[in-house]
Amino acid sequence: MTVTIKDIAKQAGVSITTVSRIINNKAEGIRKETCEKVLKVVEELHYKPNSIARSMITKKTYTIGLVIPDIRNPFFPELVRGVEDVANAAQYTVFLCNTDSSHRKETDYLAIMKEKNVDGIIFTGPQELQSKDFYQSVQEYEIPIILLDRGQEIEDFSGVYIDNVQAGYMATKHLLELSHQNIGCITGPAAIPNSNERYKGYLKAFSEFQIPVDESIVIPGNYQMEGGYVAAKALLKERDVTAIFAFNDLMAFGVYQAAYELGIKIPEDLSVVGFDNLPFNQLIRPKLTTIEQSAYKMGEIAAKMLFDQINNEKSVKEQVFIEPTLIINGSTKEHA
Ligand code: RIB
């Protein structure tokens, strides 16, 4: 037979309201002995709060939505883990939504999260849902929304990001300092603002070295391995690039594959820089020089920011930027 909050109250000799306040951490003003007695009965009877009944009392479902574009890209599980560890510690459940960066799935999932009465949403910045659409589609939501990794151009919402311009500048400057000038650039999708920010960093580094940029060696990619492979084949076959900066590690792995097929050695014949510092970097040789984003830490900070807003401890809008770091490994060397 299911144990109810009524059974707990009866056995502990207190009111249902008292039990509810104690199990929902709202026990201000209740004697310590009473709390201990109630919690002892909860344990003895193996009581599990009925989530619907609980949410009717606390007006919370103790769930949050986490919307990401591509769970297959190993960058995102690190982000998800940072969020989930904080949510789990707060006794919250995370609904993970994968959008494939599609407009329909982004809007569908936002509607589903509203229907499920989640207490808050962490959204890895809209791609198809550009800022004005996104704002319009969620402005009637009365729950906190935190943007994560993408969406920094949407200043109406708090968010956690890295400084993508600085990161792109650091990666490119590293290659210029190694005397490379024909530095191929494989970007992310143009629809994703953080790719455009990284490109600004690429341009900034060339400008600082007073070297003109050859637009013909800037190739659009798709943040996937296949996109890096196709772009690298074009760069390596038709252009005399001595280095390639790929805007994420998956595309850099595609560069490795293309170079291998063309008999081009890394770093002897070609220097390569990636972005994300994926765990797989420990397995490939030479290990990839890349940008560390601290994805787990970004997820952790975003989740703490969300719970501060859910618990009304903080509502000021803030954008937090994590400093990127350049991780120099064996995939880059001085251009002779
Ligand atoms: O690898 C995928 C890219 O998209 C990462 O660099 C991350 O910033 C995400 O936005």
CSV table of C-alpha atoms and ligand atoms in Angstrom, one decimal:
chain,number,residue,atom,x,y,z
A,1,MET,CA,0.0,0.0,0.0
A,2,THR,CA,1.4,3.4,-0.9
A,3,VAL,CA,2.4,5.5,2.0
A,4,THR,CA,1.0,9.0,1.9
A,5,ILE,CA,1.8,12.3,3.5
A,6,LYS,CA,-1.3,11.8,5.7
A,7,ASP,CA,0.2,8.5,7.1
A,8,ILE,CA,3.4,10.3,8.0
A,9,ALA,CA,1.5,13.1,9.7
A,10,LYS,CA,-0.6,10.7,11.7
A,11,GLN,CA,2.3,8.5,12.8
A,12,ALA,CA,4.4,11.6,13.7
A,13,GLY,CA,1.5,13.3,15.4
A,14,VAL,CA,1.8,16.5,13.4
A,15,SER,CA,-0.3,18.2,10.7
A,16,ILE,CA,0.0,17.4,7.0
A,17,THR,CA,1.2,21.0,6.4
A,18,THR,CA,4.0,20.5,8.9
A,19,VAL,CA,5.1,17.3,7.1
A,20,SER,CA,5.0,19.1,3.8
A,21,ARG,CA,7.1,22.0,4.9
A,22,ILE,CA,9.7,19.7,6.4
A,23,ILE,CA,10.1,17.4,3.4
A,24,ASN,CA,10.2,20.5,1.1
A,25,ASN,CA,13.0,22.2,3.0
A,26,LYS,CA,10.6,25.0,4.2
A,27,ALA,CA,11.0,24.1,7.9
A,28,GLU,CA,11.7,27.7,9.2
A,29,GLY,CA,10.2,28.0,12.7
A,30,ILE,CA,9.5,24.3,13.2
A,31,ARG,CA,11.3,22.8,16.3
A,32,LYS,CA,14.3,20.7,15.5
A,33,GLU,CA,12.8,17.8,17.5
A,34,THR,CA,9.7,17.9,15.3
A,35,CYS,CA,11.7,17.8,12.1
A,36,GLU,CA,13.8,14.9,13.4
A,37,LYS,CA,10.6,13.0,14.4
A,38,VAL,CA,9.0,13.5,11.0
A,39,LEU,CA,12.1,12.6,9.0
A,40,LYS,CA,12.5,9.4,11.1
A,41,VAL,CA,8.9,8.4,10.3
A,42,VAL,CA,9.6,9.2,6.6
A,43,GLU,CA,12.5,6.8,6.7
A,44,GLU,CA,10.8,4.1,8.6
A,45,LEU,CA,7.8,4.1,6.3
A,46,HIS,CA,10.0,4.4,3.1
A,47,TYR,CA,7.8,7.4,2.1
A,48,LYS,CA,8.4,8.7,-1.5
A,49,PRO,CA,6.7,12.1,-2.1
A,50,ASN,CA,4.1,12.0,-4.9
A,51,SER,CA,5.6,14.4,-7.4
A,52,ILE,CA,2.3,15.7,-8.6
A,53,ALA,CA,1.0,16.3,-5.0
A,54,ARG,CA,4.4,17.8,-4.1
A,55,SER,CA,4.3,20.2,-7.1
A,56,MET,CA,0.8,21.2,-6.2
A,57,ILE,CA,2.1,22.3,-2.8
A,58,THR,CA,5.4,23.8,-3.8
A,59,LYS,CA,4.4,24.9,-7.2
A,60,LYS,CA,7.6,23.2,-8.4
A,61,THR,CA,8.1,20.0,-10.4
A,62,TYR,CA,11.8,19.7,-9.5
A,63,THR,CA,12.6,19.3,-13.2
A,64,ILE,CA,14.6,21.4,-15.6
A,65,GLY,CA,14.9,21.3,-19.4
A,66,LEU,CA,18.4,21.2,-21.1
A,67,VAL,CA,18.2,21.8,-24.8
A,68,ILE,CA,21.4,21.0,-26.9
A,69,PRO,CA,22.0,20.8,-30.6
A,70,ASP,CA,24.0,17.6,-31.1
A,71,ILE,CA,24.4,14.9,-28.4
A,72,ARG,CA,26.7,13.0,-30.8
A,73,ASN,CA,29.3,15.7,-30.6
A,74,PRO,CA,31.5,14.8,-27.6
A,75,PHE,CA,31.7,18.5,-26.6
A,76,PHE,CA,28.1,18.4,-25.4
A,77,PRO,CA,28.1,15.5,-23.0
A,78,GLU,CA,30.8,17.4,-21.0
A,79,LEU,CA,28.4,20.4,-20.9
A,80,VAL,CA,25.4,18.1,-20.0
A,81,ARG,CA,27.4,16.4,-17.2
A,82,GLY,CA,28.2,19.8,-15.6
A,83,VAL,CA,24.5,20.7,-15.6
A,84,GLU,CA,23.3,17.3,-14.4
A,85,ASP,CA,25.8,17.1,-11.4
A,86,VAL,CA,24.4,20.4,-10.1
A,87,ALA,CA,20.8,19.4,-10.8
A,88,ASN,CA,21.2,16.0,-9.1
A,89,ALA,CA,22.7,17.6,-6.0
A,90,ALA,CA,19.6,19.8,-5.9
A,91,GLN,CA,17.4,16.7,-6.2
A,92,TYR,CA,16.2,17.9,-9.7
A,93,THR,CA,15.7,15.7,-12.8
A,94,VAL,CA,17.0,17.0,-16.2
A,95,PHE,CA,15.0,16.5,-19.4
A,96,LEU,CA,17.6,16.4,-22.2
A,97,CYS,CA,16.4,17.6,-25.6
A,98,ASN,CA,18.5,17.2,-28.7
A,99,THR,CA,17.5,19.6,-31.5
A,100,ASP,CA,19.9,18.9,-34.4
A,101,SER,CA,19.8,22.7,-34.6
A,102,SER,CA,16.5,22.5,-36.3
A,103,HIS,CA,14.0,25.4,-35.9
A,104,ARG,CA,11.1,23.0,-35.6
A,105,LYS,CA,12.7,20.9,-32.9
A,106,GLU,CA,13.9,24.0,-31.0
A,107,THR,CA,10.3,25.4,-30.8
A,108,ASP,CA,8.7,22.0,-30.2
A,109,TYR,CA,11.0,21.3,-27.2
A,110,LEU,CA,10.4,24.7,-25.7
A,111,ALA,CA,6.6,24.1,-25.9
A,112,ILE,CA,7.1,20.6,-24.4
A,113,MET,CA,9.1,21.9,-21.5
A,114,LYS,CA,6.4,24.5,-20.8
A,115,GLU,CA,3.8,21.8,-21.0
A,116,LYS,CA,5.8,19.7,-18.5
A,117,ASN,CA,5.9,22.7,-16.2
A,118,VAL,CA,9.7,22.5,-15.8
A,119,ASP,CA,11.0,24.9,-13.2
A,120,GLY,CA,13.6,26.3,-15.6
A,121,ILE,CA,15.4,25.8,-18.9
A,122,ILE,CA,19.1,25.8,-20.0
A,123,PHE,CA,19.2,26.4,-23.7
A,124,THR,CA,22.4,26.0,-25.8
A,125,GLY,CA,21.7,29.0,-27.8
A,126,PRO,CA,19.3,29.0,-30.7
A,127,GLN,CA,20.6,28.5,-34.2
A,128,GLU,CA,17.6,28.6,-36.4
A,129,LEU,CA,15.6,30.4,-33.8
A,130,GLN,CA,17.4,33.7,-34.1
A,131,SER,CA,17.5,36.0,-31.2
A,132,LYS,CA,14.3,38.0,-31.9
A,133,ASP,CA,12.3,34.8,-32.6
A,134,PHE,CA,13.7,33.1,-29.6
A,135,TYR,CA,12.8,36.0,-27.3
A,136,GLN,CA,9.3,36.2,-28.7
A,137,SER,CA,8.8,32.5,-28.4
A,138,VAL,CA,9.7,32.3,-24.8
A,139,GLN,CA,8.7,35.8,-23.4
A,140,GLU,CA,5.4,34.5,-22.1
A,141,TYR,CA,7.3,31.8,-20.2
A,142,GLU,CA,7.3,32.7,-16.5
A,143,ILE,CA,10.3,30.4,-15.8
A,144,PRO,CA,14.0,31.2,-15.7
A,145,ILE,CA,15.9,30.5,-19.0
A,146,ILE,CA,19.7,30.5,-19.0
A,147,LEU,CA,21.6,30.4,-22.4
A,148,LEU,CA,24.7,28.2,-22.5
A,149,ASP,CA,27.7,28.1,-25.0
A,150,ARG,CA,25.7,29.7,-27.8
A,151,GLY,CA,23.3,32.7,-27.8
A,152,GLN,CA,25.6,35.4,-26.3
A,153,GLU,CA,24.1,37.9,-28.8
A,154,ILE,CA,20.8,37.5,-27.0
A,155,GLU,CA,21.4,40.0,-24.2
A,156,ASP,CA,18.0,39.7,-22.6
A,157,PHE,CA,18.9,36.4,-21.0
A,158,SER,CA,21.6,35.4,-18.6
A,159,GLY,CA,24.1,33.0,-20.1
A,160,VAL,CA,27.5,31.3,-19.8
A,161,TYR,CA,29.9,31.4,-22.8
A,162,ILE,CA,33.6,31.5,-23.7
A,163,ASP,CA,35.1,34.5,-25.4
A,164,ASN,CA,35.1,33.0,-28.9
A,165,VAL,CA,36.8,36.0,-30.5
A,166,GLN,CA,39.7,35.7,-28.1
A,167,ALA,CA,39.8,31.9,-28.6
A,168,GLY,CA,40.0,32.3,-32.4
A,169,TYR,CA,42.7,34.9,-32.0
A,170,MET,CA,44.8,32.7,-29.7
A,171,ALA,CA,44.6,29.7,-32.1
A,172,THR,CA,45.5,31.8,-35.2
A,173,LYS,CA,48.2,33.8,-33.4
A,174,HIS,CA,49.9,30.5,-32.3
A,175,LEU,CA,50.2,29.5,-36.0
A,176,LEU,CA,51.4,33.0,-37.1
A,177,GLU,CA,54.0,32.9,-34.4
A,178,LEU,CA,55.2,29.6,-35.9
A,179,SER,CA,55.8,31.6,-39.2
A,180,HIS,CA,52.8,30.1,-41.0
A,181,GLN,CA,51.0,32.6,-43.3
A,182,ASN,CA,48.9,30.3,-45.6
A,183,ILE,CA,46.7,29.2,-42.7
A,184,GLY,CA,43.6,27.5,-44.0
A,185,CYS,CA,40.4,28.1,-41.9
A,186,ILE,CA,37.6,25.6,-41.7
A,187,THR,CA,34.7,27.5,-40.0
A,188,GLY,CA,31.6,26.2,-38.3
A,189,PRO,CA,28.1,26.8,-39.8
A,190,ALA,CA,27.5,30.4,-40.7
A,191,ALA,CA,24.2,30.3,-38.9
A,192,ILE,CA,25.9,29.6,-35.5
A,193,PRO,CA,27.2,33.0,-34.1
A,194,ASN,CA,30.0,31.5,-32.1
A,195,SER,CA,31.6,30.4,-35.4
A,196,ASN,CA,31.5,33.9,-36.7
A,197,GLU,CA,33.1,35.1,-33.5
A,198,ARG,CA,35.9,32.7,-33.9
A,199,TYR,CA,36.5,34.0,-37.4
A,200,LYS,CA,36.7,37.5,-36.1
A,201,GLY,CA,39.5,36.3,-33.9
A,202,TYR,CA,41.2,34.7,-37.0
A,203,LEU,CA,41.0,38.1,-38.8
A,204,LYS,CA,42.2,40.0,-35.7
A,205,ALA,CA,45.4,37.9,-35.5
A,206,PHE,CA,46.2,38.4,-39.2
A,207,SER,CA,45.6,42.1,-38.8
A,208,GLU,CA,47.9,42.3,-35.8
A,209,PHE,CA,50.7,40.6,-37.9
A,210,GLN,CA,49.9,42.9,-40.8
A,211,ILE,CA,49.4,39.9,-43.1
A,212,PRO,CA,46.5,40.0,-45.6
A,213,VAL,CA,43.9,37.3,-45.3
A,214,ASP,CA,43.4,35.0,-48.4
A,215,GLU,CA,39.6,34.5,-48.4
A,216,SER,CA,40.0,31.5,-50.8
A,217,ILE,CA,41.5,29.4,-48.0
A,218,VAL,CA,38.5,30.1,-45.7
A,219,ILE,CA,36.2,27.1,-46.2
A,220,PRO,CA,32.7,26.8,-44.5
A,221,GLY,CA,32.5,23.6,-42.4
A,222,ASN,CA,29.6,22.1,-40.3
A,223,TYR,CA,31.2,21.2,-36.9
A,224,GLN,CA,31.2,17.6,-38.1
A,225,MET,CA,34.2,15.3,-38.9
A,226,GLU,CA,32.9,14.9,-42.5
A,227,GLY,CA,32.8,18.7,-43.0
A,228,GLY,CA,36.4,19.0,-41.9
A,229,TYR,CA,37.5,16.1,-44.2
A,230,VAL,CA,35.8,17.6,-47.3
A,231,ALA,CA,37.2,21.1,-46.6
A,232,ALA,CA,40.7,19.8,-45.9
A,233,LYS,CA,40.7,17.8,-49.1
A,234,ALA,CA,39.9,21.1,-51.0
A,235,LEU,CA,42.6,23.0,-49.1
A,236,LEU,CA,45.3,20.4,-49.4
A,237,LYS,CA,44.7,19.5,-53.0
A,238,GLU,CA,44.2,22.9,-54.5
A,239,ARG,CA,46.0,25.3,-52.1
A,240,ASP,CA,49.4,25.4,-50.6
A,241,VAL,CA,48.3,25.8,-47.0
A,242,THR,CA,51.0,25.0,-44.4
A,243,ALA,CA,48.5,25.0,-41.5
A,244,ILE,CA,44.8,24.6,-40.9
A,245,PHE,CA,42.7,26.1,-38.1
A,246,ALA,CA,39.5,24.0,-37.7
A,247,PHE,CA,36.8,25.6,-35.5
A,248,ASN,CA,36.2,22.4,-33.6
A,249,ASP,CA,38.1,19.2,-32.9
A,250,LEU,CA,35.7,16.9,-34.8
A,251,MET,CA,36.5,18.8,-38.0
A,252,ALA,CA,40.2,18.7,-37.1
A,253,PHE,CA,39.9,14.9,-36.9
A,254,GLY,CA,38.5,15.1,-40.5
A,255,VAL,CA,41.7,17.1,-41.5
A,256,TYR,CA,43.8,14.3,-40.0
A,257,GLN,CA,42.0,11.8,-42.2
A,258,ALA,CA,42.3,13.9,-45.4
A,259,ALA,CA,46.0,14.5,-44.7
A,260,TYR,CA,46.6,10.8,-44.1
A,261,GLU,CA,44.9,9.9,-47.4
A,262,LEU,CA,47.0,12.4,-49.3
A,263,GLY,CA,50.2,11.3,-47.7
A,264,ILE,CA,50.7,14.6,-45.8
A,265,LYS,CA,52.4,14.3,-42.4
A,266,ILE,CA,51.2,16.2,-39.3
A,267,PRO,CA,53.0,18.3,-38.2
A,268,GLU,CA,56.0,17.8,-40.6
A,269,ASP,CA,54.1,19.0,-43.7
A,270,LEU,CA,51.0,20.5,-42.1
A,271,SER,CA,50.2,22.1,-38.7
A,272,VAL,CA,46.7,21.6,-37.4
A,273,VAL,CA,44.8,23.5,-34.6
A,274,GLY,CA,41.3,22.4,-33.4
A,275,PHE,CA,38.8,23.8,-30.8
A,276,ASP,CA,37.1,22.0,-27.8
A,277,ASN,CA,39.9,19.8,-26.4
A,278,LEU,CA,37.7,16.7,-26.7
A,279,PRO,CA,38.7,13.7,-24.5
A,280,PHE,CA,39.5,11.8,-27.8
A,281,ASN,CA,42.6,14.1,-28.1
A,282,GLN,CA,44.3,11.7,-25.7
A,283,LEU,CA,44.0,8.9,-28.3
A,284,ILE,CA,45.2,10.5,-31.5
A,285,ARG,CA,48.8,11.0,-32.5
A,286,PRO,CA,50.2,13.6,-32.8
A,287,LYS,CA,47.9,15.0,-30.1
A,288,LEU,CA,45.9,18.0,-31.3
A,289,THR,CA,46.8,21.5,-30.5
A,290,THR,CA,43.4,23.0,-29.5
A,291,ILE,CA,41.4,25.4,-27.5
A,292,GLU,CA,40.1,24.3,-24.1
A,293,GLN,CA,36.5,25.5,-23.4
A,294,SER,CA,36.0,24.0,-19.9
A,295,ALA,CA,32.6,22.7,-21.1
A,296,TYR,CA,31.9,20.9,-17.7
A,297,LYS,CA,32.6,24.1,-15.8
A,298,MET,CA,30.3,26.1,-18.2
A,299,GLY,CA,27.5,23.6,-17.6
A,300,GLU,CA,28.1,23.8,-13.8
A,301,ILE,CA,28.0,27.6,-13.7
A,302,ALA,CA,24.9,27.7,-15.9
A,303,ALA,CA,23.0,25.3,-13.7
A,304,LYS,CA,24.0,27.2,-10.5
A,305,MET,CA,22.8,30.4,-12.2
A,306,LEU,CA,19.5,28.7,-13.1
A,307,PHE,CA,18.9,27.4,-9.5
A,308,ASP,CA,19.7,30.8,-8.1
A,309,GLN,CA,16.9,32.2,-10.3
A,310,ILE,CA,14.5,29.3,-9.6
A,311,ASN,CA,15.0,29.8,-5.8
A,312,ASN,CA,14.6,33.6,-6.3
A,313,GLU,CA,18.0,34.2,-4.8
A,314,LYS,CA,19.2,36.1,-7.9
A,315,SER,CA,17.3,37.6,-10.8
A,316,VAL,CA,19.8,40.1,-12.2
A,317,LYS,CA,20.6,39.3,-15.9
A,318,GLU,CA,24.3,38.4,-16.2
A,319,GLN,CA,26.6,37.0,-19.0
A,320,VAL,CA,29.5,35.0,-17.7
A,321,PHE,CA,32.5,34.5,-20.0
A,322,ILE,CA,35.0,31.7,-19.2
A,323,GLU,CA,38.5,32.4,-20.4
A,324,PRO,CA,39.6,30.0,-23.2
A,325,THR,CA,43.1,28.4,-23.0
A,326,LEU,CA,45.4,27.3,-25.8
A,327,ILE,CA,46.6,23.7,-25.3
A,328,ILE,CA,49.8,23.2,-27.4
A,329,ASN,CA,50.4,19.6,-28.4
A,330,GLY,CA,52.3,17.9,-31.2
A,331,SER,CA,50.1,18.9,-34.2
A,332,THR,CA,51.8,22.2,-34.7
A,333,LYS,CA,55.4,23.1,-35.5
A,334,GLU,CA,57.6,26.0,-36.9
A,335,HIS,CA,57.1,26.5,-40.6
A,336,ALA,CA,60.6,26.1,-42.2
B,1,RIB,O1,32.0,21.4,-31.4
B,1,RIB,C1,30.8,22.0,-31.5
B,1,RIB,C2,31.0,23.5,-31.2
B,1,RIB,O2,29.7,24.0,-31.0
B,1,RIB,C3,31.8,23.7,-29.9
B,1,RIB,O3,33.0,24.5,-30.2
B,1,RIB,C4,30.9,24.5,-29.0
B,1,RIB,O4,31.3,25.8,-28.8
B,1,RIB,C5,29.5,24.3,-29.7
B,1,RIB,O5,28.8,25.6,-29.7
